[in-house]
Coordinates of C-alpha atoms in Angstrom, one line a residue:
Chain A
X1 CA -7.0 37.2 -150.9
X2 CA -11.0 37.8 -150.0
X3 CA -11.5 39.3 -146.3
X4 CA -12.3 35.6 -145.1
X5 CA -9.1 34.2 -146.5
X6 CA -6.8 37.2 -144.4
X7 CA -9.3 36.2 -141.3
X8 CA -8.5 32.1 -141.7
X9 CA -4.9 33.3 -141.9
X10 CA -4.8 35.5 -138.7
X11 CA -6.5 32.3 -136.9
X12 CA -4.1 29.9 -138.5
X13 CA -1.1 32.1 -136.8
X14 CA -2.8 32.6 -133.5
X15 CA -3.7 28.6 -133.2
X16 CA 0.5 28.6 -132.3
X17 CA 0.0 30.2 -129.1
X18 CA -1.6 28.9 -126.3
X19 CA -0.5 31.4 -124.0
X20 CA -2.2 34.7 -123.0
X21 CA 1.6 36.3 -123.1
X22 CA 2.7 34.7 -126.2
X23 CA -0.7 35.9 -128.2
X24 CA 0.2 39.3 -126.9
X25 CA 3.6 39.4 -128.4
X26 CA 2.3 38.4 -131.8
X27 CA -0.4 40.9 -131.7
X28 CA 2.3 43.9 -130.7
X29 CA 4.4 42.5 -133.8
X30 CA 1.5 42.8 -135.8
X31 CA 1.8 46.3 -135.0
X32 CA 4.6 46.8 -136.7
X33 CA 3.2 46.0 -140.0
X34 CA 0.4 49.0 -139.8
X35 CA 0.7 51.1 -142.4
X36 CA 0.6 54.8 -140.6
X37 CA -0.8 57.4 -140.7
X38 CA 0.7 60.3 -141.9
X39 CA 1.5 62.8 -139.1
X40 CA -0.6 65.7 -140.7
X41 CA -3.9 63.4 -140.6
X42 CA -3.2 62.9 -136.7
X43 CA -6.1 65.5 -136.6
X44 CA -9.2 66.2 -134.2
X45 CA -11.5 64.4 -137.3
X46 CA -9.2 61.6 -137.6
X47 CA -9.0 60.8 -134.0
X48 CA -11.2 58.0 -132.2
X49 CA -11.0 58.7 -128.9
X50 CA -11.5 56.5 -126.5
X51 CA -11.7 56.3 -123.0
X52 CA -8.1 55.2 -122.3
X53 CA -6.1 54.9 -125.7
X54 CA -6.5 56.9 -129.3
X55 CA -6.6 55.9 -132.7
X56 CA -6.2 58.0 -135.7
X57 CA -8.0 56.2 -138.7
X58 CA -7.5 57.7 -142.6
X59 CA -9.4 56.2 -145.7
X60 CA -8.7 56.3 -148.7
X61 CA -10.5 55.3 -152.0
X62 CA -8.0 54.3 -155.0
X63 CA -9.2 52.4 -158.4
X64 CA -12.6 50.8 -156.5
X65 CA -11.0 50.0 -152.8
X66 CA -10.2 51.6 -149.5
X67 CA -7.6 51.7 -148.3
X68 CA -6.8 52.8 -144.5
X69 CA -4.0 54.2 -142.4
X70 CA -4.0 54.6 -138.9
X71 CA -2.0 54.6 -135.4
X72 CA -2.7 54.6 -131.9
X73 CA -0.9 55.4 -128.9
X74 CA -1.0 52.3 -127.0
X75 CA 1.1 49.3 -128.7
X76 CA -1.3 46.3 -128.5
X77 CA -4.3 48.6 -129.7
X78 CA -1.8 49.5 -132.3
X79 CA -1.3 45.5 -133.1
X80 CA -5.4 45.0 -132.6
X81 CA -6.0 47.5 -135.2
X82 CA -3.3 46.5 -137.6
X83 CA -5.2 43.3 -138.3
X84 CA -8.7 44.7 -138.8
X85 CA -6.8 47.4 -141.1
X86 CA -4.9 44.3 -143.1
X87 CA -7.7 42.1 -143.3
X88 CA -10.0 45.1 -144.2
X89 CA -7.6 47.6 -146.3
X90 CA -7.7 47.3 -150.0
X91 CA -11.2 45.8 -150.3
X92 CA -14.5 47.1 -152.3
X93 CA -16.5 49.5 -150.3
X94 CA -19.3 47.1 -150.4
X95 CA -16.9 43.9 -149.5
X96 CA -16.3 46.1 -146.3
X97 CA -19.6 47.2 -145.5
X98 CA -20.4 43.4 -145.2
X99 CA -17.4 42.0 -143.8
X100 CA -17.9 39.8 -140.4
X101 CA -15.0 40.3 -138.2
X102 CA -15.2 36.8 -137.0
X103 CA -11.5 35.9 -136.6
X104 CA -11.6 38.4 -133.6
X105 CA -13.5 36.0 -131.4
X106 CA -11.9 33.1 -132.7
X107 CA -8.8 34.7 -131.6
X108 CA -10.2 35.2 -128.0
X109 CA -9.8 39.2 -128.1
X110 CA -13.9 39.4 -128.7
X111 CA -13.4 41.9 -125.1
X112 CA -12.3 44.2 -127.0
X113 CA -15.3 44.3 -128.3
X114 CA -17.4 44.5 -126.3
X115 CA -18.9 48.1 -125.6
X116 CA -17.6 48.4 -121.9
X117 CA -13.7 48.4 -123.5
X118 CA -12.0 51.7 -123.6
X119 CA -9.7 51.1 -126.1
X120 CA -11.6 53.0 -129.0
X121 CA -11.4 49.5 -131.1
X122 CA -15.5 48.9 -131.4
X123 CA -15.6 52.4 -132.2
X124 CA -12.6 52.9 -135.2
X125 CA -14.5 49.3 -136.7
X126 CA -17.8 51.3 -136.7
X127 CA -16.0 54.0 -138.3
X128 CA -14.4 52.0 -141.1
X129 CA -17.9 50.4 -141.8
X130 CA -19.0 54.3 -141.7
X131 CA -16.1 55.6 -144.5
X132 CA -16.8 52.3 -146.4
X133 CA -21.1 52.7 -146.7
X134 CA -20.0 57.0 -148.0
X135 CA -17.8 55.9 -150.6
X136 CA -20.6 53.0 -151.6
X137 CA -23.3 55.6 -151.9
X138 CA -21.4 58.3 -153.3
X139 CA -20.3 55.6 -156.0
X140 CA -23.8 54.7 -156.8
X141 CA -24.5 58.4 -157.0
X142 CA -22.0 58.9 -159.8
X143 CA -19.2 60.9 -158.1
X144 CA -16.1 60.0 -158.1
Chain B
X1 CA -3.5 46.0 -80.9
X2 CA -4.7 43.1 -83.1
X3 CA -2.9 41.9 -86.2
X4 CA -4.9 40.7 -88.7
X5 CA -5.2 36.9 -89.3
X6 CA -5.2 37.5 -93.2
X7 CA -5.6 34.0 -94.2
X8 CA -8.5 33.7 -91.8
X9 CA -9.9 36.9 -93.2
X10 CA -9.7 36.0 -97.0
X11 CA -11.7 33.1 -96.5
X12 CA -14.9 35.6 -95.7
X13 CA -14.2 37.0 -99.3
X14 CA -15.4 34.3 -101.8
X15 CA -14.1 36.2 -104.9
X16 CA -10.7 36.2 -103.7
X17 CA -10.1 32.6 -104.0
X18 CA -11.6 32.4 -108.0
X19 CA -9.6 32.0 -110.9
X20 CA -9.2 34.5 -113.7
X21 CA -7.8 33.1 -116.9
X22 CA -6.5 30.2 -114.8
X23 CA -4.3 32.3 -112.6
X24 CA -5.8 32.9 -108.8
X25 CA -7.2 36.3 -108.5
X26 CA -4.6 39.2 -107.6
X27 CA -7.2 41.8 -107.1
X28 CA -6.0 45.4 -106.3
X29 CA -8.3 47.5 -107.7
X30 CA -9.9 48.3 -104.6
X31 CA -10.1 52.2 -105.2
X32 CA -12.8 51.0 -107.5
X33 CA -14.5 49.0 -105.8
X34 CA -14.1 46.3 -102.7
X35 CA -14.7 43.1 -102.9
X36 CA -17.9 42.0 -100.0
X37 CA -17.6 39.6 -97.2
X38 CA -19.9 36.4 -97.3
X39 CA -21.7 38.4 -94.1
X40 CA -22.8 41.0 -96.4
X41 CA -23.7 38.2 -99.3
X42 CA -25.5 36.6 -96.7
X43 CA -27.6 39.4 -95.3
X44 CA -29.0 40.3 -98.6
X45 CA -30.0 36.9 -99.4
X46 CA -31.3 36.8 -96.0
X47 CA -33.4 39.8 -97.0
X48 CA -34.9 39.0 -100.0
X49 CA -35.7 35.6 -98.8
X50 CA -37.3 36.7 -95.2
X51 CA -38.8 39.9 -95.2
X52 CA -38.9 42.1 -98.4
X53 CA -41.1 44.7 -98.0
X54 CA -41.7 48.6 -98.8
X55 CA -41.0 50.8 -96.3
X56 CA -42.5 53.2 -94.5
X57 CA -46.2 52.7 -95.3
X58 CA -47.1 49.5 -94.5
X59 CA -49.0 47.9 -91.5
X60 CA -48.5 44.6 -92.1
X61 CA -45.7 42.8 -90.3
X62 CA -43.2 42.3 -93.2
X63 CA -43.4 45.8 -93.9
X64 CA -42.3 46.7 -90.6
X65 CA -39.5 44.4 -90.3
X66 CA -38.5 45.8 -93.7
X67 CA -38.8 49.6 -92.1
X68 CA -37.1 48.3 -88.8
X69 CA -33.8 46.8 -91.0
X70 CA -33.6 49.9 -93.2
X71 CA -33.8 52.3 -90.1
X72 CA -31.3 50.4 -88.0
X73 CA -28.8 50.2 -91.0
X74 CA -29.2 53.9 -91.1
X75 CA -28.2 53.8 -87.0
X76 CA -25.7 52.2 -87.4
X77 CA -24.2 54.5 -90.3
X78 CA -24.9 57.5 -88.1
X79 CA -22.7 55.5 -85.2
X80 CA -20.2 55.0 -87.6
X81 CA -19.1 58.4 -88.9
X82 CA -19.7 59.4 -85.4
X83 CA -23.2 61.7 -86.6
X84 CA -25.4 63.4 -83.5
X85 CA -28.5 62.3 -84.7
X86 CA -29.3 59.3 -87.5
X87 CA -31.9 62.0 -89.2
X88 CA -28.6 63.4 -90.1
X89 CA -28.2 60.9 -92.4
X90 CA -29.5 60.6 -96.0
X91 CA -29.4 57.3 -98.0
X92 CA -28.8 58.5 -101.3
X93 CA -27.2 56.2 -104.6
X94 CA -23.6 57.1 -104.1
X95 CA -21.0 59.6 -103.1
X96 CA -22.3 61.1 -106.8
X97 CA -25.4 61.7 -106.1
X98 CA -25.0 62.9 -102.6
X99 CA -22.9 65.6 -104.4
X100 CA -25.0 66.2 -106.8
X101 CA -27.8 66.7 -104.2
X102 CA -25.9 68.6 -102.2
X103 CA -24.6 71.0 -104.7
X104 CA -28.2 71.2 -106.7
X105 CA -30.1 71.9 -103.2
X106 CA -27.5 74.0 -101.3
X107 CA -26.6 75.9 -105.2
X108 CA -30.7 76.5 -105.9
X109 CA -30.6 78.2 -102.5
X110 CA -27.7 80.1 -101.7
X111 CA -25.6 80.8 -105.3
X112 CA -26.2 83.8 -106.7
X113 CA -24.7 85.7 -110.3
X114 CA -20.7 86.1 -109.2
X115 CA -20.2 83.8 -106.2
X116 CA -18.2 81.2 -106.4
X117 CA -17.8 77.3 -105.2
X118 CA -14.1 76.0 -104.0
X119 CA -12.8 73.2 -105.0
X120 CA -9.3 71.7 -105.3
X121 CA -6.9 70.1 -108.2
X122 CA -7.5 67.2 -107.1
X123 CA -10.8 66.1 -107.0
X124 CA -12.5 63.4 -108.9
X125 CA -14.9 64.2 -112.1
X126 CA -17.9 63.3 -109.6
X127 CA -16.6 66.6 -107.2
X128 CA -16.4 69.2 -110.6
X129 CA -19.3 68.5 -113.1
X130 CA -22.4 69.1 -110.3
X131 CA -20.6 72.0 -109.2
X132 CA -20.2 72.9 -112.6
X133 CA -23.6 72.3 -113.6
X134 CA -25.3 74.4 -110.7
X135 CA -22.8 77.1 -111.3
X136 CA -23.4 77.6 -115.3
X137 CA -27.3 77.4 -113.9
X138 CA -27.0 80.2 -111.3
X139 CA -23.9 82.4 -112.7
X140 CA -21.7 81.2 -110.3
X141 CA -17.7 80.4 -110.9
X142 CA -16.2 77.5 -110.2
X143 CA -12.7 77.9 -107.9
X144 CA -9.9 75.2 -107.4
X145 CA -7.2 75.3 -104.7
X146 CA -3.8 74.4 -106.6
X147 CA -1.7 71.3 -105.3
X148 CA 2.3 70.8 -106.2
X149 CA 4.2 67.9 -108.1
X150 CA 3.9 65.8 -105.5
X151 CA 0.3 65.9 -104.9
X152 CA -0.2 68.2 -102.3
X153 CA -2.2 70.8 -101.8
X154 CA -0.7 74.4 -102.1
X155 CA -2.3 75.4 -98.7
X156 CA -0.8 78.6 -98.3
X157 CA -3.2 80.1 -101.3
X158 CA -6.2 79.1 -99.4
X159 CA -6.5 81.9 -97.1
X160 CA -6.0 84.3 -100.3
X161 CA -8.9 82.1 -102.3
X162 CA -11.9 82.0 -99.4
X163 CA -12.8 85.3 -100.3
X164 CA -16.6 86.7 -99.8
X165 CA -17.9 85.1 -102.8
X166 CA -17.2 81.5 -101.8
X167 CA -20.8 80.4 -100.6
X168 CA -19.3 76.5 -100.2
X169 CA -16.2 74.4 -99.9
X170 CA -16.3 70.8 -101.7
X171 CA -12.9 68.9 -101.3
X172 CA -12.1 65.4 -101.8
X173 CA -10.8 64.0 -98.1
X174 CA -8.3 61.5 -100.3
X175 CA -7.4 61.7 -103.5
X176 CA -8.5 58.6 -105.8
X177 CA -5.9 59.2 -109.0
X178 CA -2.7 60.2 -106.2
X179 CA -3.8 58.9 -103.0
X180 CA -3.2 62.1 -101.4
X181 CA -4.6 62.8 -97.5
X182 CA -5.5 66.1 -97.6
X183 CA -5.5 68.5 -94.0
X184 CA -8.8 69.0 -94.1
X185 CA -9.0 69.7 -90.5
X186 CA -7.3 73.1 -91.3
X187 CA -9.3 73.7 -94.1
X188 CA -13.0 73.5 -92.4
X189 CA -11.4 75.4 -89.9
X190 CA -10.3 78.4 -92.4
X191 CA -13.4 78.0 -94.3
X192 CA -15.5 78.1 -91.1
X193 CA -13.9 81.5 -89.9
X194 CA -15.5 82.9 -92.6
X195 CA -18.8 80.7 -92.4
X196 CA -18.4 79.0 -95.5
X197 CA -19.6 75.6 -95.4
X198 CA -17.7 72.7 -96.0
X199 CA -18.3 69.4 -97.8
X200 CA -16.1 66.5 -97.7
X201 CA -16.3 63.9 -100.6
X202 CA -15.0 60.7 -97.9
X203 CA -15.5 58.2 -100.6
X204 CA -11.9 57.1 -100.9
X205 CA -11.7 58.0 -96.9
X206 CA -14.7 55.9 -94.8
X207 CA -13.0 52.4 -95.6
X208 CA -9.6 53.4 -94.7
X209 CA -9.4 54.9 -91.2
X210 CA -11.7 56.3 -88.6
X211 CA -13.8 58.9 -89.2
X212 CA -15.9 61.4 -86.7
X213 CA -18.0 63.7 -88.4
X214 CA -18.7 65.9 -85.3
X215 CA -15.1 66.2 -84.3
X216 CA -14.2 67.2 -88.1
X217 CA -17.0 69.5 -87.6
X218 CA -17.9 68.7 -91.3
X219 CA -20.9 70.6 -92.9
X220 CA -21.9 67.5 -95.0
X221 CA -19.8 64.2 -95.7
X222 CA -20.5 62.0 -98.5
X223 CA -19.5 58.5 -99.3
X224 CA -20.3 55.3 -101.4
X225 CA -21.5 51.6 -99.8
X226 CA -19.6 49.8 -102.5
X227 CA -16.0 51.1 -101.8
X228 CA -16.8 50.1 -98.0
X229 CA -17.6 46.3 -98.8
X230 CA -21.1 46.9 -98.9
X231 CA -23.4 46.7 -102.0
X232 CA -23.7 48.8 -105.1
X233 CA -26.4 51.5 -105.6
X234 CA -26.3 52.6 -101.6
X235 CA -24.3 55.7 -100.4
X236 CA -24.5 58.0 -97.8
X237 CA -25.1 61.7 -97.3
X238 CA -24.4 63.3 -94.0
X239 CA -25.3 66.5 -93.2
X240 CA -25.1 69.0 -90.3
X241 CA -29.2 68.8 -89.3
X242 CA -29.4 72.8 -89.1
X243 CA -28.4 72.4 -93.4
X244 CA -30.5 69.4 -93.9
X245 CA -33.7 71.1 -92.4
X246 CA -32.6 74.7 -93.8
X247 CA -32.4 73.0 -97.3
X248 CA -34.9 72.8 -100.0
X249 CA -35.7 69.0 -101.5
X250 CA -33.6 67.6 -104.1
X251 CA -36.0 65.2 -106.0
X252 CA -39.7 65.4 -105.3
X253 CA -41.9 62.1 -105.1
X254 CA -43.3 59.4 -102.5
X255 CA -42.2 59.2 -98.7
X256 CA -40.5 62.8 -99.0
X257 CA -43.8 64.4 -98.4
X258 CA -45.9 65.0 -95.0
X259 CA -49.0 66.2 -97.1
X260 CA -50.0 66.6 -100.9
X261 CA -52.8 68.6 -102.8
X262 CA -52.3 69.9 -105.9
X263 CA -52.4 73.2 -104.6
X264 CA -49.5 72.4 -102.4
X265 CA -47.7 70.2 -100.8
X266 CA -45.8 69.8 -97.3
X267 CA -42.5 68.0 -97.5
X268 CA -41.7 65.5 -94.7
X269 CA -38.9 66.1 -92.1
X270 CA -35.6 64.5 -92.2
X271 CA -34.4 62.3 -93.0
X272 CA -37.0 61.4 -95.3
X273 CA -37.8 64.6 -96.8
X274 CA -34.4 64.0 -99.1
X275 CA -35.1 59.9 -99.6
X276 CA -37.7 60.4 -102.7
X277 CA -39.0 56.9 -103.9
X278 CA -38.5 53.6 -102.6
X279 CA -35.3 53.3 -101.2
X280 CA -32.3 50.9 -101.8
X281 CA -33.2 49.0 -98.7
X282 CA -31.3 45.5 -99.3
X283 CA -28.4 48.0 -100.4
X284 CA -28.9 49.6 -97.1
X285 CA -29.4 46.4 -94.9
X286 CA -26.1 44.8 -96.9
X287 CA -24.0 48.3 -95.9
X288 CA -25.1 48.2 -92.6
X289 CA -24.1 44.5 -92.0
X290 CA -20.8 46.0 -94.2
X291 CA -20.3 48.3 -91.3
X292 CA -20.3 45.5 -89.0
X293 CA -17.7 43.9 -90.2
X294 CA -15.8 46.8 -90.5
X295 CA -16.3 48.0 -87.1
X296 CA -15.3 44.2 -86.0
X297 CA -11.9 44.2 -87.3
X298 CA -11.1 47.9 -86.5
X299 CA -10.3 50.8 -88.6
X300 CA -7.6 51.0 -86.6
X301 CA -6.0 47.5 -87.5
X302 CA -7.4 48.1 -90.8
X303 CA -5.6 51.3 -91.1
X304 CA -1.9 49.6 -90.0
X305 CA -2.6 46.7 -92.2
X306 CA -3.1 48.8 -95.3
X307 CA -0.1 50.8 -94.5
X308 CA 2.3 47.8 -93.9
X309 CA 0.8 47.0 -97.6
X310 CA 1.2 50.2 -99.1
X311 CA 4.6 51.0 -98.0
X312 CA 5.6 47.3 -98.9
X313 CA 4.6 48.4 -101.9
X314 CA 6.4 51.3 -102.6
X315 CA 9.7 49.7 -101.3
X316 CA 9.4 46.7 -103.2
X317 CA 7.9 48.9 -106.7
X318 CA 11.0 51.1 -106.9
X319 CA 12.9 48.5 -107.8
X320 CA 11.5 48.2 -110.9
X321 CA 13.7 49.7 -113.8
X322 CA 12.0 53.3 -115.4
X323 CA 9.1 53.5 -112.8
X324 CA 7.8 56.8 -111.7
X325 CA 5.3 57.3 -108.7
X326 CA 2.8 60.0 -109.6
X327 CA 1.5 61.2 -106.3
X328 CA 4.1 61.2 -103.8
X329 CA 2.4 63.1 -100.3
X330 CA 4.1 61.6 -97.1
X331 CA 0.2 61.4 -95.7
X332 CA -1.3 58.9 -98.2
X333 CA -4.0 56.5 -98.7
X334 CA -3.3 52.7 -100.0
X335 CA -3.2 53.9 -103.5
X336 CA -0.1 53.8 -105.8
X337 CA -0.1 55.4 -109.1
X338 CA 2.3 54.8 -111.6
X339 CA 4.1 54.9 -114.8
X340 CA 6.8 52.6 -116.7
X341 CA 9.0 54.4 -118.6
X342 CA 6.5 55.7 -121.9
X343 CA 4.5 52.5 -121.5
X344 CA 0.9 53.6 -122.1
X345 CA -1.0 52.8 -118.8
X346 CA -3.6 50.6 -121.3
X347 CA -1.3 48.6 -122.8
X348 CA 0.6 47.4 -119.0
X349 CA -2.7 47.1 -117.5
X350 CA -3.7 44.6 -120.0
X351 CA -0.9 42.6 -119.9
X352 CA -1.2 42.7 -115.9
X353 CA -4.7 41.4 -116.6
X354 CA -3.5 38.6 -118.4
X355 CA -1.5 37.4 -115.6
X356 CA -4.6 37.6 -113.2
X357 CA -3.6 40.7 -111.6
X358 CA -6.3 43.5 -111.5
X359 CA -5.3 47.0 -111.6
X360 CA -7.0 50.1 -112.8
X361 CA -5.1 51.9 -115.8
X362 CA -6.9 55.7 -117.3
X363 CA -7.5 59.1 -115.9
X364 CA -9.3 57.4 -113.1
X365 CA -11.9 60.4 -113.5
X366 CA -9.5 62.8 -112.6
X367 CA -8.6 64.1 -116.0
X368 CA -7.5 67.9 -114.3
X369 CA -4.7 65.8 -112.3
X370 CA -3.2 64.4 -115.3
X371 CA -3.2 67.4 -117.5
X372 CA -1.7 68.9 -114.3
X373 CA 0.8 65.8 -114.8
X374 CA 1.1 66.1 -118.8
X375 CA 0.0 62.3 -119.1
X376 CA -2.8 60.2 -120.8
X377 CA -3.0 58.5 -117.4
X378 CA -1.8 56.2 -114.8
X379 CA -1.3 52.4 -113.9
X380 CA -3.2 52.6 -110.1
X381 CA -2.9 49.4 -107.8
X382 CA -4.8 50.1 -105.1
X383 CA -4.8 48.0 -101.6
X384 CA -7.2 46.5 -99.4
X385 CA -6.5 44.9 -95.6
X386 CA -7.1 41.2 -97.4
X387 CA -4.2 41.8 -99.9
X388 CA -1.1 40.3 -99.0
X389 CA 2.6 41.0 -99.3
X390 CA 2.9 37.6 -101.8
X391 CA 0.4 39.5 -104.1
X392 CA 2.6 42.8 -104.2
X393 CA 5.4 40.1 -105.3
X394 CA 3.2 39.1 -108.0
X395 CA 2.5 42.7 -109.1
X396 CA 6.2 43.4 -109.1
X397 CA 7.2 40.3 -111.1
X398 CA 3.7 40.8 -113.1
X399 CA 5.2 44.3 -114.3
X400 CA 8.3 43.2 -114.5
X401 CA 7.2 40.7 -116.8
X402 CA 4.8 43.0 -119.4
X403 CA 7.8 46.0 -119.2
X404 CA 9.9 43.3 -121.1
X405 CA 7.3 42.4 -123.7
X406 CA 6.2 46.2 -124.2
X407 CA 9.3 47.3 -124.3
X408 CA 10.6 44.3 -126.8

C-alpha cells in the first residue's frame, strides 16, 4: 500500500466513531500494534523529549526503505505515534521526505500538532522527515 | 459572614458558561490562570474606547486621564496587600519578572564570590533560574531549604542553613505543583534576626486569602494580575521603599529617568525609576478593577468558599480506586495534585479534556518537586470560588471514566 492508501484507511476506521471517547480507545489500540523499540535504543539520542510525554524513535534503512521503531511513555501518544510509524515505516526515503500527513486532521487530532502540544509528536514527525532526507542524501552520495 | 451566591457569581464570568467540544466548560485549572469577570472585560474595553493615552508626559487631557487610571490602579494595589506607601509598588510583567528584577538588581548589588541565595524545594522554575542566573554571574551558590513527603518544609534545618553567606531569602508563599502553605511568618522572622532579606513569590497566594505586607513585614512580595482575575502581561512588585530607593535600576529607558546626557544620566524616584518604557496601562486599569471585585466579595468568603471546595474535593477524590495525593500539608491552598495508579498524567489529562473538564497535567514548572517525588509529573485540578461542588462530581466521574479506558 502507497502512504495515501494507509492514510485513506486510518480515516475509513476513524469515520466509525463519532465520539471523542470512542476515537480515543481506537487510537490506544492502535498502540498496541507499534512495533517497539528495542530497550537498548531507549537512549539519550533516541529520545524526543517533550514537554510532558517521551518518545524514543529508531530508523532503520533495509533493501531501499525505513523502517522505524519507537515507544513512548504515555498510551495515547503511544497509539498517535503508531499510526504515523505504520503509515510511514517501510516506505522509500524520498516517499517519506514528501509524505503529507493529512489523515491527522481529517481524523481531528491536528492539536497534536500544533507547536503549543507537549506531547513531543510535531517533534518525532520532524525527526522521521530528518532520518528519511540522511538516508536520501547519503544514497545519492553512493554509500550505503 | 456572607456565603457566596455562586450561581449569581458565575454569571459575571462569561467563559464559564461556553461549550468545549459540546460539553459545558468544567474549568479547574485556575493555578494557571483565572478566568476575568465581565467588570474587568468591561474596564479595558472602556479604556481603549475612552481615553487611551501615554502616561506620564502628556499635557493634554487624555493623557492625564490615562496617567490618573494607571496611578489609581496602582493605589489601589498598594491598599490591597496592605503597602505604606503606593511608590512601594512596581508594575512589572509578572511574578517572573518581578523576580527576575529583583534578583538581577538586589544580586548586581549585594552578591559577592561565595555568598549564597536561599531558596526552598519547592519553588516554581520562575523562583530558581533568576537566582541561578545572577548567582553563576556573581559566584554566588544557590541554597534550598529541604521539605518532607508530604510537602512540607523541613523547618528545623533552617536555622542551620541562614548562615552569614545568605545575602537573601526567596520562597514561594504557596506552592503551585503541591499546594503547600508555607510558615512564612517564621521564616522572615529567622531570616530577619540575621538581617537577611526576604522575598515572597505570592503568586499562588494574593487570590486566595488576605494578604498584609506590612504585618508580614516582607522585604519584597511579588505576584501576577492574571492569576488574580485581572489581565495578562501586569504583575506587581512590592518592595520595602528603603530597598527600592537603595536599589540600582533593572532595565534602563524612558520614564525611569529624572535627567539624561550622554555623559550621565539621573534616574527618577520610585516608583518610576523601575517602570522602564511604556507601561501595561489597560493591564494595570483591568487589575485594579480585578481588585475590586475581589475586595467586593471578600478574601475572606473567598478563602471559606475555596476551602469547602477543596476539601469537597479531597473527600469525594479518595474514592477513586489507585489514587495518590502528591502534596498532602494540613495548611493548603485549593490545589490537588494527583496520580492514578501508573497512568501517565498526559494521557488522563487528555481524556479529562475530552469530557470538557480542564485540568493541568506536567511538572507544572516545578521539575525539583517531582524528581523529589520520582515522577514525570502530576494530574493538578486547581479550584476557584466560582467552581462548584457538581463540577468536582464531574471530575470524579470524568476520572473515573478515562481510569477505565487507560487502564483497558
Amino acid at each position: 500500500m502507497t502512504i495515501n492508501e494507509k492514510q485513506d484507511e486510518l480515516i475509513e476506521d476513524f469515520e466509525l466513531f463519532s465520539d471523542w471517547m470512542d476515537k480515543y480507545e481506537n487510537i490506544i489500540e492502535m498502540g498496541k500494534d507499534l512495533p517497539l523499540i528495542d530497550e537498548k535504543y531507549k537512549v539519550p539520542e533516541n529520545l524526543i523529549k517533550g514537554c510532558q510525554s517521551n518518545v524514543w524513535l529508531q530508523p532503520e534503512f533495509r533493501d531501499g526503505s525505513v523502517w522505524f521503531t519507537a515507544d513512548s511513555d504515555a498510551i495515547i501518544t503511544k497509539g498517535l505515534i503508531s499510526m504515523m510509524v505504520g503509515v510511514l515505516s517501510g516506505h522509500t526515503p524520498e516517499e517519506i521526505v514528501a509524505a503529507d500527513l493529512y489523515f491527522i486532521p481529517a481524523i481531528g487530532l491536528q492539536n497534536h500538532l500544533s507547536p503549543n502540544r507537549s506531547n513531543g509528536l510535531l517533534a518525532m514527525l520532524k525527526q522521521i522527515k530528518l532520518y528519511a532526507l540522511a538516508y536520501q542524501s547519503a544514497a545519492k552520495q553512493g554509500h550505503k | 459572614m456572607a456565603r457566596l451566591d455562586t450561581d449569581r457569581i458565575r454569571k459575571d464570568f462569561p467563559i464559564l458558561s461556553t461549550t468545549i467540544y459540546g460539553k459545558p466548560l468544567v474549568y479547574l485549572d485556575n493555578a494557571a490562570t483565572t478566568q476575568k469577570p465581565v467588570q474587568v472585560l468591561d474596564m479595558l474595553e472602556q479604556y481603549y474606547r475612552e481615553y487611551n493615552s501615554n502616561v506620564h508626559r502628556g499635557v493634554h487631557l487624555l493623557s492625564q486621564q490615562a496617567t490618573a487610571a494607571y496611578e489609581q490602579a496602582r493605589k489601589k494595589v498598594a491598599a490591597f496587600i496592605g503597602a505604606a506607601e503606593s511608590d512601594e509598588v512596581i508594575f512589572t510583567k509578572g511574578t517572573t519578572d518581578g523576580i527576575n528584577l529583583v534578583a538581577s538588581s538586589y544580586g548586581r548589588k549585594y552578591l559577592q564570590p561565595g555568598d549564597s541565595v536561599l531558596i526552598s524545594a519547592m519553588e516554581h522554575h520562575s523562583n530558581i533560574v533568576p537566582w541561578q542566573m545572577i548567582c553563576e554571574e556573581r559566584g554566588a551558590v544557590l541554597k534550598v531549604i529541604p521539605m518532607d513527603k508530604n510537602g512540607v518544609l523541613k523547618l528545623d534545618e533552617l536555622p542551620g542553613l541562614l548562615d552569614e553567606k545568605v545575602k537573601i531569602v526567596s520562597l514561594t508563599y504557596v506552592s503551585n505543583s503541591l499546594g503547600t502553605v508555607n510558615p512564612v511568618h517564621e521564616v522572615i522572622s529567622q531570616a530577619h534576626a540575621k538581617n537577611i532579606p526576604v522575598l515572597l513569590d505570592a503568586a499562588q497566594a494574593v487570590q486566595h486569602f488576605p494578604i498584609d505586607v506590612q504585618e508580614l513585614d516582607v522585604d519584597f512580595l511579588v505576584f501576577s494580575g492574571h492569576k488574580l482575575y485581572g489581565p495578562t502581561g501586569i504583575g506587581v512588585l512590592y518592595g520595602k521603599s528603603v530597598w527600592l530607593n537603595d536599589l540600582p535600576p533593572y532595565q534602563g529607558g524612558g520614564d525611569m529617568i529624572k535627567t539624561v546626557t550622554f555623559a550621565k544620566t539621573v534616574y527618577n524616584v520610585l516608583p518610576y525609576k523601575f517602570e522602564a518604557g511604556t507601561p501595561d496601562i489597560s493591564g494595570a486599569v483591568g487589575l485594579g478593577k480585578a481588585i475590586d471585585y475581589i475586595t467586593e466579595l471578600g478574601l475572606d468568603t473567598i478563602r471559606e468558599q475555596e476551602d469547602m471546595l477543596v476539601q469537597y474535593a479531597l473527600t469525594e477524590m479518595a474514592a477513586i480506586p489507585g489514587i495518590r495525593f502528591i502534596g498532602q500539608a494540613e495548611k493548603r491552598s485549593s490545589v490537588v495534585s494527583f496520580l492514578i495508579n501508573d497512568i501517565h498524567p498526559y494521557d488522563l489529562g487528555e481524556l479529562l479534556d475530552k469530557q470538557g473538564i480542564a485540568i493541568r497535567t506536567g511538572h507544572h514548572c516545578t521539575e525539583p518537586v517531582m524528581d523529589y517525588f520520582g515522577i514525570p509529573g502530576t494530574c493538578r485540578a486547581s479550584f476557584a470560588f466560582y467552581n462548584t461542588t457538581e463540577e468536582i462530581d464531574l471530575l470524579v466521574a470524568g476520572i473515573k471514566r478515562a481510569a477505565a479506558i487507560l487502564q483497558g
